[in-house]
Amino acid sequence: MKLGLEVFLEKYTEEYVGKRIGLLTNLTGVNHNLESTIDLFFKHENIQLTALFGPEHGLRGEVQEGKLIDSSVDAYTGVPVFSLYNKEKKPNVDMLKNVDVVFCDLQDIGTRYYTFIYSLANTMQICGREGKKVVVLDRPNPINGNTVEGNLVEEDFRSFVGKFPIPVRHGMTIGELAHLFKNEFSIECELEVIPMEGWSRDLYFDQTDLFWVSPTPNTTTMDMCVLYPGTCLIEGTNLSEGRGTTKPFEVIGAPFIDGRKLADEMNALNLDGVRFRQAVFKPMYSKHEGAVCEGVQVHVSDRQTLHAFEIGISLLETIYRLYPDRLEFIQAGKRNQYFLDLLAGTDQLRKQIELGDTSALRAQSAEQNQQFEKIRKNYLLYTT
């Protein structure tokens, strides 16, 4: 297969001779030989690279989640680096003054919470207003391009972890999402997507011939990526989601949990594609730093049949039932909303967990998935 990056460099660079090029990318912007998109653009005779744009975690991926990043100069190329994880979470007019076209080469992980796709969306919005073209160099959805699950974001709960009403697991590539954002959510900009060649929607990343480059410090294995649409919900609570361990989003726990009991309760649910094992761990940073936590590790037995969102809901339901006075929902953001509500895109998950019955949200999610599928099919660039 060929990445959008490789297709562009092979076929289309002459179209941009004389254009000042901006590049939104990070450490995941590499070709099959792990050569950086930044270096490939900087050295190319047809490309005048005048600006770099970095998403959350920074251009080189060294910054932890949620930390604002200052603009700088790239040490290797001398090109200005403009942070898109600033207070506004988007570029401004000054950042674009020496740019005619902004290219985007980012590896998404197929989940609504992941902020890279909103850095692209915000860039598209500003570029549209300023008359700048956006070109997306497409990359695979690492957890396949077929599976869709989870509810849609409600208007009152839109944020930088859920800017648009798409499912938690959307089953689209970043290029397909760009087309959907433009046409369904009224982003007026000149957009071109350079598709991959030879990618099939049913593939997981480790079934391709590409090297996996972890996009962020806590994005590790394919199992983690598959579970993330569900276990990321744990971030909205006082439970550790495994940050500060070698298994983020695969181990879940807290000092007050009996890991053996939780594993037994979760295994009794007979959820498809996973098994739960008692886990004892000590986070080196983040929640419960330095404290011994008990909980579970979620082991993937069949990624084709598991439903990550269902796993996340079931974990929260079960832990709340076992520890109603210990599990807490944390607040975040300017409006002090519950962070779980922002991740879930609704307050109904939290409220239904507290009532002990999430069947209404599960039914709503299934119905919304069917609605989204009808829209989604108009933007799919690849077949299975």
mmCIF file with all atom_site columns, C-alpha atoms in Angstrom, residues 40-192:
data_model
loop_
_atom_site.group_PDB
_atom_site.id
_atom_site.type_symbol
_atom_site.label_atom_id
_atom_site.label_alt_id
_atom_site.label_comp_id
_atom_site.label_asym_id
_atom_site.label_entity_id
_atom_site.label_seq_id
_atom_site.pdbx_PDB_ins_code
_atom_site.Cartn_x
_atom_site.Cartn_y
_atom_site.Cartn_z
_atom_site.occupancy
_atom_site.B_iso_or_equiv
_atom_site.pdbx_formal_charge
_atom_site.auth_seq_id
_atom_site.auth_comp_id
_atom_site.auth_asym_id
_atom_site.auth_atom_id
_atom_site.pdbx_PDB_model_num
ATOM 1   C CA . LEU A 1 40  ? 10.851  15.043 3.121  1.00 0.00 ? 40  LEU A CA 1
ATOM 2   C CA . PHE A 1 41  ? 9.051   18.357 2.566  1.00 0.00 ? 41  PHE A CA 1
ATOM 3   C CA . PHE A 1 42  ? 11.992  20.483 3.707  1.00 0.00 ? 42  PHE A CA 1
ATOM 4   C CA . LYS A 1 43  ? 14.445  18.767 1.330  1.00 0.00 ? 43  LYS A CA 1
ATOM 5   C CA . HIS A 1 44  ? 12.092  18.522 -1.676 1.00 0.00 ? 44  HIS A CA 1
ATOM 6   C CA . GLU A 1 45  ? 12.974  20.814 -4.574 1.00 0.00 ? 45  GLU A CA 1
ATOM 7   C CA . ASN A 1 46  ? 9.320   21.519 -5.399 1.00 0.00 ? 46  ASN A CA 1
ATOM 8   C CA . ILE A 1 47  ? 8.200   22.314 -1.847 1.00 0.00 ? 47  ILE A CA 1
ATOM 9   C CA . GLN A 1 48  ? 8.788   25.590 -0.030 1.00 0.00 ? 48  GLN A CA 1
ATOM 10  C CA . LEU A 1 49  ? 8.133   24.718 3.620  1.00 0.00 ? 49  LEU A CA 1
ATOM 11  C CA . THR A 1 50  ? 7.453   27.955 5.507  1.00 0.00 ? 50  THR A CA 1
ATOM 12  C CA . ALA A 1 51  ? 5.564   26.867 8.650  1.00 0.00 ? 51  ALA A CA 1
ATOM 13  C CA . LEU A 1 52  ? 4.977   23.848 10.865 1.00 0.00 ? 52  LEU A CA 1
ATOM 14  C CA . PHE A 1 53  ? 1.875   23.312 12.998 1.00 0.00 ? 53  PHE A CA 1
ATOM 15  C CA . GLY A 1 54  ? 1.828   20.952 15.973 1.00 0.00 ? 54  GLY A CA 1
ATOM 16  C CA . PRO A 1 55  ? -1.262  19.387 17.634 1.00 0.00 ? 55  PRO A CA 1
ATOM 17  C CA . GLU A 1 56  ? -1.700  18.286 21.248 1.00 0.00 ? 56  GLU A CA 1
ATOM 18  C CA . HIS A 1 57  ? 1.450   16.626 22.650 1.00 0.00 ? 57  HIS A CA 1
ATOM 19  C CA . GLY A 1 58  ? 3.680   18.723 20.391 1.00 0.00 ? 58  GLY A CA 1
ATOM 20  C CA . LEU A 1 59  ? 5.441   18.346 17.074 1.00 0.00 ? 59  LEU A CA 1
ATOM 21  C CA . ARG A 1 60  ? 7.699   15.582 18.403 1.00 0.00 ? 60  ARG A CA 1
ATOM 22  C CA . GLY A 1 61  ? 5.120   14.024 20.774 1.00 0.00 ? 61  GLY A CA 1
ATOM 23  C CA . GLU A 1 62  ? 6.977   14.690 24.000 1.00 0.00 ? 62  GLU A CA 1
ATOM 24  C CA . VAL A 1 63  ? 4.309   16.677 25.900 1.00 0.00 ? 63  VAL A CA 1
ATOM 25  C CA . GLN A 1 64  ? 1.783   14.981 28.198 1.00 0.00 ? 64  GLN A CA 1
ATOM 26  C CA . GLU A 1 65  ? -1.965  15.281 27.674 1.00 0.00 ? 65  GLU A CA 1
ATOM 27  C CA . GLY A 1 66  ? -3.716  18.547 28.395 1.00 0.00 ? 66  GLY A CA 1
ATOM 28  C CA . LYS A 1 67  ? -0.532  20.642 28.621 1.00 0.00 ? 67  LYS A CA 1
ATOM 29  C CA . LEU A 1 68  ? -0.634  23.863 26.605 1.00 0.00 ? 68  LEU A CA 1
ATOM 30  C CA . ILE A 1 69  ? 2.298   24.260 24.225 1.00 0.00 ? 69  ILE A CA 1
ATOM 31  C CA . ASP A 1 70  ? 4.127   27.408 23.139 1.00 0.00 ? 70  ASP A CA 1
ATOM 32  C CA . SER A 1 71  ? 5.130   28.131 19.569 1.00 0.00 ? 71  SER A CA 1
ATOM 33  C CA . SER A 1 72  ? 8.830   27.736 18.774 1.00 0.00 ? 72  SER A CA 1
ATOM 34  C CA . VAL A 1 73  ? 11.350  27.088 16.003 1.00 0.00 ? 73  VAL A CA 1
ATOM 35  C CA . ASP A 1 74  ? 12.131  23.569 14.789 1.00 0.00 ? 74  ASP A CA 1
ATOM 36  C CA . ALA A 1 75  ? 15.698  22.734 15.777 1.00 0.00 ? 75  ALA A CA 1
ATOM 37  C CA . TYR A 1 76  ? 16.331  20.594 12.694 1.00 0.00 ? 76  TYR A CA 1
ATOM 38  C CA . THR A 1 77  ? 14.933  22.763 9.897  1.00 0.00 ? 77  THR A CA 1
ATOM 39  C CA . GLY A 1 78  ? 14.782  26.249 11.391 1.00 0.00 ? 78  GLY A CA 1
ATOM 40  C CA . VAL A 1 79  ? 11.137  26.479 10.303 1.00 0.00 ? 79  VAL A CA 1
ATOM 41  C CA . PRO A 1 80  ? 8.709   28.228 12.716 1.00 0.00 ? 80  PRO A CA 1
ATOM 42  C CA . VAL A 1 81  ? 6.535   25.817 14.714 1.00 0.00 ? 81  VAL A CA 1
ATOM 43  C CA . PHE A 1 82  ? 3.080   27.126 15.628 1.00 0.00 ? 82  PHE A CA 1
ATOM 44  C CA . SER A 1 83  ? 1.307   25.295 18.428 1.00 0.00 ? 83  SER A CA 1
ATOM 45  C CA . LEU A 1 84  ? -2.328  24.429 17.779 1.00 0.00 ? 84  LEU A CA 1
ATOM 46  C CA . TYR A 1 85  ? -2.642  23.276 21.369 1.00 0.00 ? 85  TYR A CA 1
ATOM 47  C CA . ASN A 1 86  ? -2.733  26.820 22.689 1.00 0.00 ? 86  ASN A CA 1
ATOM 48  C CA . LYS A 1 87  ? -5.467  28.535 24.691 1.00 0.00 ? 87  LYS A CA 1
ATOM 49  C CA . GLU A 1 88  ? -7.631  28.877 21.578 1.00 0.00 ? 88  GLU A CA 1
ATOM 50  C CA . LYS A 1 89  ? -6.839  25.359 20.259 1.00 0.00 ? 89  LYS A CA 1
ATOM 51  C CA . LYS A 1 90  ? -6.547  26.687 16.711 1.00 0.00 ? 90  LYS A CA 1
ATOM 52  C CA . PRO A 1 91  ? -4.332  28.710 14.378 1.00 0.00 ? 91  PRO A CA 1
ATOM 53  C CA . ASN A 1 92  ? -4.694  32.453 14.074 1.00 0.00 ? 92  ASN A CA 1
ATOM 54  C CA . VAL A 1 93  ? -4.277  34.820 11.137 1.00 0.00 ? 93  VAL A CA 1
ATOM 55  C CA . ASP A 1 94  ? -0.659  35.651 12.003 1.00 0.00 ? 94  ASP A CA 1
ATOM 56  C CA . MET A 1 95  ? 0.304   31.974 11.881 1.00 0.00 ? 95  MET A CA 1
ATOM 57  C CA . LEU A 1 96  ? -0.967  31.759 8.306  1.00 0.00 ? 96  LEU A CA 1
ATOM 58  C CA . LYS A 1 97  ? 0.479   34.978 6.906  1.00 0.00 ? 97  LYS A CA 1
ATOM 59  C CA . ASN A 1 98  ? 3.421   33.190 5.234  1.00 0.00 ? 98  ASN A CA 1
ATOM 60  C CA . VAL A 1 99  ? 1.374   30.201 4.068  1.00 0.00 ? 99  VAL A CA 1
ATOM 61  C CA . ASP A 1 100 ? -0.628  29.563 0.890  1.00 0.00 ? 100 ASP A CA 1
ATOM 62  C CA . VAL A 1 101 ? -1.538  25.915 1.513  1.00 0.00 ? 101 VAL A CA 1
ATOM 63  C CA . VAL A 1 102 ? -1.680  23.870 4.725  1.00 0.00 ? 102 VAL A CA 1
ATOM 64  C CA . PHE A 1 103 ? -0.962  20.146 4.423  1.00 0.00 ? 103 PHE A CA 1
ATOM 65  C CA . CYS A 1 104 ? -2.028  17.743 7.161  1.00 0.00 ? 104 CYS A CA 1
ATOM 66  C CA . ASP A 1 105 ? -0.232  14.455 7.821  1.00 0.00 ? 105 ASP A CA 1
ATOM 67  C CA . LEU A 1 106 ? -1.364  13.033 11.176 1.00 0.00 ? 106 LEU A CA 1
ATOM 68  C CA . GLN A 1 107 ? -2.052  9.487  12.337 1.00 0.00 ? 107 GLN A CA 1
ATOM 69  C CA . ASP A 1 108 ? -5.434  9.397  14.067 1.00 0.00 ? 108 ASP A CA 1
ATOM 70  C CA . ILE A 1 109 ? -6.479  6.409  16.226 1.00 0.00 ? 109 ILE A CA 1
ATOM 71  C CA . GLY A 1 110 ? -10.096 6.176  15.147 1.00 0.00 ? 110 GLY A CA 1
ATOM 72  C CA . THR A 1 111 ? -11.775 7.584  18.256 1.00 0.00 ? 111 THR A CA 1
ATOM 73  C CA . ARG A 1 112 ? -13.863 10.726 18.763 1.00 0.00 ? 112 ARG A CA 1
ATOM 74  C CA . TYR A 1 113 ? -11.988 11.840 21.889 1.00 0.00 ? 113 TYR A CA 1
ATOM 75  C CA . TYR A 1 114 ? -8.671  12.133 20.051 1.00 0.00 ? 114 TYR A CA 1
ATOM 76  C CA . THR A 1 115 ? -7.974  15.828 19.529 1.00 0.00 ? 115 THR A CA 1
ATOM 77  C CA . PHE A 1 116 ? -5.926  15.633 16.321 1.00 0.00 ? 116 PHE A CA 1
ATOM 78  C CA . ILE A 1 117 ? -9.055  15.578 14.189 1.00 0.00 ? 117 ILE A CA 1
ATOM 79  C CA . TYR A 1 118 ? -10.297 18.796 15.783 1.00 0.00 ? 118 TYR A CA 1
ATOM 80  C CA . SER A 1 119 ? -6.950  20.508 15.220 1.00 0.00 ? 119 SER A CA 1
ATOM 81  C CA . LEU A 1 120 ? -7.518  19.686 11.553 1.00 0.00 ? 120 LEU A CA 1
ATOM 82  C CA . ALA A 1 121 ? -11.137 20.898 11.666 1.00 0.00 ? 121 ALA A CA 1
ATOM 83  C CA . ASN A 1 122 ? -10.157 24.184 13.317 1.00 0.00 ? 122 ASN A CA 1
ATOM 84  C CA . THR A 1 123 ? -7.376  24.646 10.766 1.00 0.00 ? 123 THR A CA 1
ATOM 85  C CA . MET A 1 124 ? -9.880  24.076 7.960  1.00 0.00 ? 124 MET A CA 1
ATOM 86  C CA . GLN A 1 125 ? -12.182 26.725 9.435  1.00 0.00 ? 125 GLN A CA 1
ATOM 87  C CA . ILE A 1 126 ? -9.478  29.392 9.704  1.00 0.00 ? 126 ILE A CA 1
ATOM 88  C CA . CYS A 1 127 ? -7.961  28.536 6.333  1.00 0.00 ? 127 CYS A CA 1
ATOM 89  C CA . GLY A 1 128 ? -11.392 28.865 4.749  1.00 0.00 ? 128 GLY A CA 1
ATOM 90  C CA . ARG A 1 129 ? -11.800 32.361 6.154  1.00 0.00 ? 129 ARG A CA 1
ATOM 91  C CA . GLU A 1 130 ? -8.326  33.377 5.009  1.00 0.00 ? 130 GLU A CA 1
ATOM 92  C CA . GLY A 1 131 ? -8.538  31.846 1.535  1.00 0.00 ? 131 GLY A CA 1
ATOM 93  C CA . LYS A 1 132 ? -5.946  29.137 2.195  1.00 0.00 ? 132 LYS A CA 1
ATOM 94  C CA . LYS A 1 133 ? -6.258  25.626 0.774  1.00 0.00 ? 133 LYS A CA 1
ATOM 95  C CA . VAL A 1 134 ? -6.049  22.525 2.981  1.00 0.00 ? 134 VAL A CA 1
ATOM 96  C CA . VAL A 1 135 ? -4.610  19.234 1.722  1.00 0.00 ? 135 VAL A CA 1
ATOM 97  C CA . VAL A 1 136 ? -4.970  16.081 3.843  1.00 0.00 ? 136 VAL A CA 1
ATOM 98  C CA . LEU A 1 137 ? -2.491  13.257 3.249  1.00 0.00 ? 137 LEU A CA 1
ATOM 99  C CA . ASP A 1 138 ? -4.573  10.274 4.283  1.00 0.00 ? 138 ASP A CA 1
ATOM 100 C CA . ARG A 1 139 ? -3.537  7.522  6.679  1.00 0.00 ? 139 ARG A CA 1
ATOM 101 C CA . PRO A 1 140 ? -5.236  4.317  7.928  1.00 0.00 ? 140 PRO A CA 1
ATOM 102 C CA . ASN A 1 141 ? -7.779  4.130  10.687 1.00 0.00 ? 141 ASN A CA 1
ATOM 103 C CA . PRO A 1 142 ? -5.697  1.788  12.885 1.00 0.00 ? 142 PRO A CA 1
ATOM 104 C CA . ILE A 1 143 ? -8.705  0.014  14.429 1.00 0.00 ? 143 ILE A CA 1
ATOM 105 C CA . ASN A 1 144 ? -10.286 -0.655 11.013 1.00 0.00 ? 144 ASN A CA 1
ATOM 106 C CA . GLY A 1 145 ? -12.584 1.434  8.862  1.00 0.00 ? 145 GLY A CA 1
ATOM 107 C CA . ASN A 1 146 ? -15.765 -0.577 9.312  1.00 0.00 ? 146 ASN A CA 1
ATOM 108 C CA . THR A 1 147 ? -16.714 -0.661 12.999 1.00 0.00 ? 147 THR A CA 1
ATOM 109 C CA . VAL A 1 148 ? -18.917 2.125  14.353 1.00 0.00 ? 148 VAL A CA 1
ATOM 110 C CA . GLU A 1 149 ? -20.053 2.342  17.983 1.00 0.00 ? 149 GLU A CA 1
ATOM 111 C CA . GLY A 1 150 ? -21.088 4.811  20.651 1.00 0.00 ? 150 GLY A CA 1
ATOM 112 C CA . ASN A 1 151 ? -23.532 7.693  20.856 1.00 0.00 ? 151 ASN A CA 1
ATOM 113 C CA . LEU A 1 152 ? -23.366 11.086 19.134 1.00 0.00 ? 152 LEU A CA 1
ATOM 114 C CA . VAL A 1 153 ? -22.287 14.299 20.880 1.00 0.00 ? 153 VAL A CA 1
ATOM 115 C CA . GLU A 1 154 ? -25.151 16.513 22.028 1.00 0.00 ? 154 GLU A CA 1
ATOM 116 C CA . GLU A 1 155 ? -25.035 20.276 21.426 1.00 0.00 ? 155 GLU A CA 1
ATOM 117 C CA . ASP A 1 156 ? -24.541 21.227 25.089 1.00 0.00 ? 156 ASP A CA 1
ATOM 118 C CA . PHE A 1 157 ? -21.566 18.894 25.498 1.00 0.00 ? 157 PHE A CA 1
ATOM 119 C CA . ARG A 1 158 ? -19.397 19.816 22.542 1.00 0.00 ? 158 ARG A CA 1
ATOM 120 C CA . SER A 1 159 ? -15.740 20.365 23.422 1.00 0.00 ? 159 SER A CA 1
ATOM 121 C CA . PHE A 1 160 ? -12.242 19.707 22.140 1.00 0.00 ? 160 PHE A CA 1
ATOM 122 C CA . VAL A 1 161 ? -12.765 16.008 22.902 1.00 0.00 ? 161 VAL A CA 1
ATOM 123 C CA . GLY A 1 162 ? -16.052 16.015 20.987 1.00 0.00 ? 162 GLY A CA 1
ATOM 124 C CA . LYS A 1 163 ? -16.475 18.950 18.617 1.00 0.00 ? 163 LYS A CA 1
ATOM 125 C CA . PHE A 1 164 ? -18.991 17.334 16.255 1.00 0.00 ? 164 PHE A CA 1
ATOM 126 C CA . PRO A 1 165 ? -21.844 14.800 16.536 1.00 0.00 ? 165 PRO A CA 1
ATOM 127 C CA . ILE A 1 166 ? -19.953 11.696 15.449 1.00 0.00 ? 166 ILE A CA 1
ATOM 128 C CA . PRO A 1 167 ? -19.852 8.300  17.230 1.00 0.00 ? 167 PRO A CA 1
ATOM 129 C CA . VAL A 1 168 ? -17.115 7.431  19.694 1.00 0.00 ? 168 VAL A CA 1
ATOM 130 C CA . ARG A 1 169 ? -15.686 4.922  17.209 1.00 0.00 ? 169 ARG A CA 1
ATOM 131 C CA . HIS A 1 170 ? -16.358 6.461  13.818 1.00 0.00 ? 170 HIS A CA 1
ATOM 132 C CA . GLY A 1 171 ? -14.773 3.931  11.429 1.00 0.00 ? 171 GLY A CA 1
ATOM 133 C CA . MET A 1 172 ? -13.309 6.610  9.146  1.00 0.00 ? 172 MET A CA 1
ATOM 134 C CA . THR A 1 173 ? -9.876  7.824  8.091  1.00 0.00 ? 173 THR A CA 1
ATOM 135 C CA . ILE A 1 174 ? -8.763  11.373 8.842  1.00 0.00 ? 174 ILE A CA 1
ATOM 136 C CA . GLY A 1 175 ? -9.208  12.234 5.163  1.00 0.00 ? 175 GLY A CA 1
ATOM 137 C CA . GLU A 1 176 ? -12.757 10.909 5.120  1.00 0.00 ? 176 GLU A CA 1
ATOM 138 C CA . LEU A 1 177 ? -13.503 12.829 8.295  1.00 0.00 ? 177 LEU A CA 1
ATOM 139 C CA . ALA A 1 178 ? -12.204 16.019 6.670  1.00 0.00 ? 178 ALA A CA 1
ATOM 140 C CA . HIS A 1 179 ? -14.747 15.649 3.857  1.00 0.00 ? 179 HIS A CA 1
ATOM 141 C CA . LEU A 1 180 ? -17.501 14.897 6.379  1.00 0.00 ? 180 LEU A CA 1
ATOM 142 C CA . PHE A 1 181 ? -16.574 17.900 8.546  1.00 0.00 ? 181 PHE A CA 1
ATOM 143 C CA . LYS A 1 182 ? -16.574 20.200 5.531  1.00 0.00 ? 182 LYS A CA 1
ATOM 144 C CA . ASN A 1 183 ? -19.889 19.103 4.111  1.00 0.00 ? 183 ASN A CA 1
ATOM 145 C CA . GLU A 1 184 ? -21.935 18.122 7.155  1.00 0.00 ? 184 GLU A CA 1
ATOM 146 C CA . PHE A 1 185 ? -20.772 20.803 9.572  1.00 0.00 ? 185 PHE A CA 1
ATOM 147 C CA . SER A 1 186 ? -20.511 23.777 7.200  1.00 0.00 ? 186 SER A CA 1
ATOM 148 C CA . ILE A 1 187 ? -16.757 24.319 7.091  1.00 0.00 ? 187 ILE A CA 1
ATOM 149 C CA . GLU A 1 188 ? -16.185 26.540 4.091  1.00 0.00 ? 188 GLU A CA 1
ATOM 150 C CA . CYS A 1 189 ? -12.693 25.855 2.797  1.00 0.00 ? 189 CYS A CA 1
ATOM 151 C CA . GLU A 1 190 ? -10.921 24.579 -0.286 1.00 0.00 ? 190 GLU A CA 1
ATOM 152 C CA . LEU A 1 191 ? -10.128 20.975 0.615  1.00 0.00 ? 191 LEU A CA 1
ATOM 153 C CA . GLU A 1 192 ? -8.240  18.219 -1.162 1.00 0.00 ? 192 GLU A CA 1
#
